[in-house]
Protein backbone atom coordinates (compact mmCIF):
# COMPACT_ATOMS: atom_id res chain seq x y z
CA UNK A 1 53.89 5.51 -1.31
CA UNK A 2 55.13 1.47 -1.12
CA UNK A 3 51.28 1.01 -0.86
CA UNK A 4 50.50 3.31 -4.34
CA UNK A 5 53.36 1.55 -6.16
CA UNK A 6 51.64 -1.71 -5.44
CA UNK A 7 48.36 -0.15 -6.91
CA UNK A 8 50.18 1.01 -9.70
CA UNK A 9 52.31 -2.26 -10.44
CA UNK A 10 48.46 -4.54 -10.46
CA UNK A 11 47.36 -1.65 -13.19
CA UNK A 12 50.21 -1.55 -15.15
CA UNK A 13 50.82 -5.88 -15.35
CA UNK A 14 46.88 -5.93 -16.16
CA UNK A 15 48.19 -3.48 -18.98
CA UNK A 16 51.14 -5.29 -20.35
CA UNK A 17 51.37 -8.83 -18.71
CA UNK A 18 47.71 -10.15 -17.78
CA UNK A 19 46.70 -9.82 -21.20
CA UNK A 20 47.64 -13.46 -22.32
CA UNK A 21 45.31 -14.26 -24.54
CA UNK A 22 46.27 -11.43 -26.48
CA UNK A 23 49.76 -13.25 -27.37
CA UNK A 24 48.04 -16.04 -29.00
CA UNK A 25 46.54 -13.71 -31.49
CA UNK A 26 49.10 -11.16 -33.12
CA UNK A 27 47.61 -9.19 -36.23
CA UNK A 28 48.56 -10.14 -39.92
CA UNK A 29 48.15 -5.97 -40.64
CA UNK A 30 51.02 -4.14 -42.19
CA UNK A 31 52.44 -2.08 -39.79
CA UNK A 32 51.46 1.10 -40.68
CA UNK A 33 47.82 -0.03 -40.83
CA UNK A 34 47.70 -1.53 -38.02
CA UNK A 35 49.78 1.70 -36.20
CA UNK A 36 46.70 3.95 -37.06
CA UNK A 37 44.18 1.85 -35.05
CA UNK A 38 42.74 3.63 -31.61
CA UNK A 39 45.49 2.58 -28.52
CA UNK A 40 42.27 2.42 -26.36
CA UNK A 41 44.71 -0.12 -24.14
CA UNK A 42 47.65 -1.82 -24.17
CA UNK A 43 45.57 -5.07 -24.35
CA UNK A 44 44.29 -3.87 -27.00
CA UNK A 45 47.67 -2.50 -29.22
CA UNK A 46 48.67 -6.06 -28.32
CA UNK A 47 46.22 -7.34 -31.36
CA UNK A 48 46.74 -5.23 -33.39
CA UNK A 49 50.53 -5.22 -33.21
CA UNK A 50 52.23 -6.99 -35.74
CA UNK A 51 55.93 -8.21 -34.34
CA UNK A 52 59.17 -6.12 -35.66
CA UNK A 53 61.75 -7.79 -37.51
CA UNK A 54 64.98 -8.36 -35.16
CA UNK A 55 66.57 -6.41 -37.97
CA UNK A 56 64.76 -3.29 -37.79
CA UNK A 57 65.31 -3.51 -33.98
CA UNK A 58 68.75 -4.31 -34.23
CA UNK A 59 68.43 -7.65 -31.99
CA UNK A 60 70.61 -10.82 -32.01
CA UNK A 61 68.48 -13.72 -33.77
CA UNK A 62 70.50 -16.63 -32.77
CA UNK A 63 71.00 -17.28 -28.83
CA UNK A 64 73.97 -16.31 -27.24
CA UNK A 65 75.97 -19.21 -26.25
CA UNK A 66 75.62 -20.43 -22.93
CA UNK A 67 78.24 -19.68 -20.42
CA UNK A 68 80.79 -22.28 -18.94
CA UNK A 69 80.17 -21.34 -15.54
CA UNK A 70 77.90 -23.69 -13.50
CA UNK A 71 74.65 -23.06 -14.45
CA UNK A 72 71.72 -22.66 -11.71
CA UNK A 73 67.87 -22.77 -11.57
CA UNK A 74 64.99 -20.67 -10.01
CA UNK A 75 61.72 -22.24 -9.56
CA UNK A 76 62.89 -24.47 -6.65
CA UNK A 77 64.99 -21.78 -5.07
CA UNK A 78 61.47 -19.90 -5.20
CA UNK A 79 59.94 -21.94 -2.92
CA UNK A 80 61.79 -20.00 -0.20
CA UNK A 81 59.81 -16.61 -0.59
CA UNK A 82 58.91 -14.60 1.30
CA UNK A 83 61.93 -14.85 3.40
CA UNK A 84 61.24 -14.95 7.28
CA UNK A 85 63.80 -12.60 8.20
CA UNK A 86 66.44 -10.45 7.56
CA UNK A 87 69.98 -11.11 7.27
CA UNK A 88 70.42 -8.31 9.84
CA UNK A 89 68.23 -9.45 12.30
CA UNK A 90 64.87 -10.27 13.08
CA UNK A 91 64.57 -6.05 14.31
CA UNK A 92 64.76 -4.99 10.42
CA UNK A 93 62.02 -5.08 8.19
CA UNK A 94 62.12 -7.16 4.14
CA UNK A 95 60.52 -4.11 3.46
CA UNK A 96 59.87 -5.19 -0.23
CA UNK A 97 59.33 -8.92 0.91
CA UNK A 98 55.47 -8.57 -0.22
CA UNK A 99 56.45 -7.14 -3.33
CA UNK A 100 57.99 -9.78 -4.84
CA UNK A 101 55.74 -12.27 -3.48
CA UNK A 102 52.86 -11.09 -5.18
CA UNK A 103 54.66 -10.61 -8.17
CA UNK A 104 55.97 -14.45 -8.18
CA UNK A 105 52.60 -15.67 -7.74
CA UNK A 106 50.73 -13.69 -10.02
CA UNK A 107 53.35 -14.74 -12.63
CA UNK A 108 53.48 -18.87 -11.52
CA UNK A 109 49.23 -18.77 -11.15
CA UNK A 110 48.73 -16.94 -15.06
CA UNK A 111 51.55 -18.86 -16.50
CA UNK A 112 51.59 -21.53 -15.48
CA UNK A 113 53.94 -22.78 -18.38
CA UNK A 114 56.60 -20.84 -17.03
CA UNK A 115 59.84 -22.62 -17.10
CA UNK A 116 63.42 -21.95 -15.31
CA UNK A 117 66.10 -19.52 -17.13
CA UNK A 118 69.40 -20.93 -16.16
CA UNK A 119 72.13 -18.74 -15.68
CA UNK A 120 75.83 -18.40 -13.60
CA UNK A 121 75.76 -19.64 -10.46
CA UNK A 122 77.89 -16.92 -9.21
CA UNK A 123 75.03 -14.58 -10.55
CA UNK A 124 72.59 -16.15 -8.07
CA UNK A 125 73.29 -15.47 -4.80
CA UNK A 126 75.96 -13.47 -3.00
CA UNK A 127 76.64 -12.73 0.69
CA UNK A 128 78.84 -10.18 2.31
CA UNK A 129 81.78 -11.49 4.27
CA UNK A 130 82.10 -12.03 7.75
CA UNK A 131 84.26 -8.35 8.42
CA UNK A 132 81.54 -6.74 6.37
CA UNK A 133 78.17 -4.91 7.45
CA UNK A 134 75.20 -8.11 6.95
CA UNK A 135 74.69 -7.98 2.94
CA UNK A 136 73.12 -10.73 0.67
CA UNK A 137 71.59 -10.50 -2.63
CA UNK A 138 69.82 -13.01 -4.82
CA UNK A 139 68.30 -13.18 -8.14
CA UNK A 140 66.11 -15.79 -10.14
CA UNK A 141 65.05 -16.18 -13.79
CA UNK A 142 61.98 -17.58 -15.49
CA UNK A 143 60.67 -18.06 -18.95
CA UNK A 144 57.51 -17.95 -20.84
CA UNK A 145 56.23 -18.50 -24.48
CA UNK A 146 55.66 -14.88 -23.98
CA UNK A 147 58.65 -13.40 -22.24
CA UNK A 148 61.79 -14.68 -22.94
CA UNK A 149 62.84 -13.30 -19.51
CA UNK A 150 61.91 -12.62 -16.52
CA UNK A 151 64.52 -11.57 -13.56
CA UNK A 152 63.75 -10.87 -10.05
CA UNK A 153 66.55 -9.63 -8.08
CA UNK A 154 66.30 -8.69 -4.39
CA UNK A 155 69.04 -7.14 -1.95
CA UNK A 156 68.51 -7.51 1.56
CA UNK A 157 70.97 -5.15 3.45
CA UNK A 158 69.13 -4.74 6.25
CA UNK A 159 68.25 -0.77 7.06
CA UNK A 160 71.20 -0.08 5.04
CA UNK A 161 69.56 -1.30 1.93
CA UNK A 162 66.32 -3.14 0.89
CA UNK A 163 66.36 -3.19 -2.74
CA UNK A 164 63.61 -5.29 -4.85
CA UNK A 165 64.40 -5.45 -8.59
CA UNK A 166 62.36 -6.98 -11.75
CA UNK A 167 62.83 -6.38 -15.21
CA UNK A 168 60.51 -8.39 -18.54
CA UNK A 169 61.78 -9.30 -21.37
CA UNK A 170 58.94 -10.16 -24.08
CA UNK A 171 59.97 -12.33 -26.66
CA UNK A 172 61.47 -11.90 -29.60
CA UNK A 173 58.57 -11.67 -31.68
CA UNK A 174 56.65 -9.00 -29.87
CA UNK A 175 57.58 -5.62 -30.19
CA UNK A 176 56.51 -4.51 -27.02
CA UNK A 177 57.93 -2.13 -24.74
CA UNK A 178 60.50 -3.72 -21.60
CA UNK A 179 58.75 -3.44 -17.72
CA UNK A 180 61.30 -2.55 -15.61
CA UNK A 181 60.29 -2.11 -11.54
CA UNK A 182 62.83 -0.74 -9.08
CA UNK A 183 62.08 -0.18 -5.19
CA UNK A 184 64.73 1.36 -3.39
CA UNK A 185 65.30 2.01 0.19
CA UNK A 186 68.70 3.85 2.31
CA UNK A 187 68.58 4.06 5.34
CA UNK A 188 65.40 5.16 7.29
CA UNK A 189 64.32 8.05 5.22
CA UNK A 190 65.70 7.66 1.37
CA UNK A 191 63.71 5.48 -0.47
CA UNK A 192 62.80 5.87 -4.25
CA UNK A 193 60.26 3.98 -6.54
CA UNK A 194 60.33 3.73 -10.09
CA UNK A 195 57.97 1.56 -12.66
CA UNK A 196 58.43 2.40 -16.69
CA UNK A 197 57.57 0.66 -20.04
CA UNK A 198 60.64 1.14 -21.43
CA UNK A 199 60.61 1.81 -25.03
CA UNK A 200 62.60 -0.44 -28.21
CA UNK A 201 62.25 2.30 -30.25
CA UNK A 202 61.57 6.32 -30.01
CA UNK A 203 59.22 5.99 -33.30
CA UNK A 204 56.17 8.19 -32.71
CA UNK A 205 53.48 5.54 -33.96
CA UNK A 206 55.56 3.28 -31.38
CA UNK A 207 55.31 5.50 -28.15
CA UNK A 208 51.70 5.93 -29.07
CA UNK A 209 50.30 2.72 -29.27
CA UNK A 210 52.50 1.15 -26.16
CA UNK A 211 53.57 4.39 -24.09
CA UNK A 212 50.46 6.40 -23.93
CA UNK A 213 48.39 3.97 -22.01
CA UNK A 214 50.62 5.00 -19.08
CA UNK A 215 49.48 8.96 -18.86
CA UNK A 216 46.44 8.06 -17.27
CA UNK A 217 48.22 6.30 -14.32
CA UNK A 218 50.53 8.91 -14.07
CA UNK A 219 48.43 11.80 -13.89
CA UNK A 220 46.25 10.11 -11.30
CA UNK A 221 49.16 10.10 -8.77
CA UNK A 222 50.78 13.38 -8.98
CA UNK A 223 53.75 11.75 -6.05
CA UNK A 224 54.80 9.59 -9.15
CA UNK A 225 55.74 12.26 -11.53
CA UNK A 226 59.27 12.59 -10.60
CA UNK A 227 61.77 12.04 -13.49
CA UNK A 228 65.32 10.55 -13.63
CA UNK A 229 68.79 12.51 -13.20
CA UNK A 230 70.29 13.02 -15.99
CA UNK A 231 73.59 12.96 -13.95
CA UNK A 232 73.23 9.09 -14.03
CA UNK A 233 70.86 7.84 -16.95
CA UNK A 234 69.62 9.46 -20.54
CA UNK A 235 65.67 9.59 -20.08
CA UNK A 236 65.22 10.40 -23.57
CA UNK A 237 67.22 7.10 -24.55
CA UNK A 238 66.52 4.67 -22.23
CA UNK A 239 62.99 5.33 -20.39
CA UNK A 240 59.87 6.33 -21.31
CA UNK A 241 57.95 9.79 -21.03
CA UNK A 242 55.53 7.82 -18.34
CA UNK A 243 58.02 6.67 -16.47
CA UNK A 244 56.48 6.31 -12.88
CA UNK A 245 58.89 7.85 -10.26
CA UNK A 246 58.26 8.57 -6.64
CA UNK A 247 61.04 9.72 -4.09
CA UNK A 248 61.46 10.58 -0.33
């Protein structure tokens, strides 16, 4: 299953992320011209998808103000993925290790633009204390003209927990959806994958032209047709009807 998320992940970023060019050319259309147009792919709603106002989208348009904590940078801290080993022990797998190692270097050789996101140094990097089971958990942020942000967050817990994280931001004037990507692992035998487009809006036109290029995937691997509890999260709110979900 690790090795059909990875399939999936490649098809879904050549959806939504590889598609650069794409950026540099939004549509001048009104938006309910430009909604009618065939969603053959994602790469190609991106042209013809003119950006929503942050109004209608109920978005801040100013930046937040930047916190007073100490502030802290990613792309050097980068340089030390993969890790070598856990903070267990050399006898417990990074399990999603390769994950996020592909995904940094798919990102740093496409965009090559992309710049640090500072952010709380607290926020970075915490480890477990000494009287506590082995625990650490890091996180990094980048920017792009095209996302305004980009965080990879990975928990190493040894068999306990291995946890890989990464959520995309586009900027402000897209209207596309958000990719979030969650790997999961509990132990020896839980372990739960999930990969969605997460929608800005429930607007039928919307789901169409950004949503819809997911079925495909999704009916091609029947193991990733699980949905979310509602016990913890509202599907209908906050994830899409593709939402990619596999569980053991």
């Amino acid at each position: 299953r690790a090795a059909v998320m990875g399939k999936v992940i490649l098809c879904t970023l050549a959806l939504c992320v590889s598609s650069s060019l794409a950026f540099h050319a939004p549509s001048f259309l009104p938006h309910k011209a430009s909604s009618r147009l065939p969603s053959v792919s994602a790469a190609a709603s991106f042209r013809c998808a003119p950006p929503l106002s942050a109004a209608r989208l109920g978005r801040r348009t100013a930046p937040l103000s930047l916190s007073m904590e100490a502030q802290v940078e990613s792309l050097e801290r980068s340089k030390t993925i993969p890790w070598k080993e856990s903070v267990a022990g050399k006898d417990h797998n990074l399990l999603y290790m390769p994950f996020i190692d592909w995904h940094l270097n798919y990102f740093k050789d496409n965009f090559p633009a992309m710049e640090d996101f500072p952010f709380d140094k607290e926020l970075s990097y915490q480890r477990s204390g000494e009287k506590k089971p082995p625990a650490v958990i890091e996180s990094w942020q980048f920017k792009t003209e095209q996302f305004r942000k980009i965080r990879m967050t990975y928990i190493d817990a040894g068999i306990n927990a291995q946890v890989y994280n990464c959520v995309i931001y586009p900027d402000y004037k897209y209207d596309m959806p958000i990719l979030g990507i969650d790997f999961l692992s509990f132990g020896k035998k839980k372990v739960l994958a999930i990969l969605d487009l997460q929608p800005l809006t429930q607007d039928p036109e919307y789901l169409e032209k950004y949503i819809q290029p997911l079925h495909p995937i999704r009916t091609k691997y029947e193991d990733l047709c699980g949905r979310m509890s509602s016990k913890f999260y509202d599907e209908a709110r906050f994830f899409s009807k593709e939402l990619l979900l596999a569980s053991s």
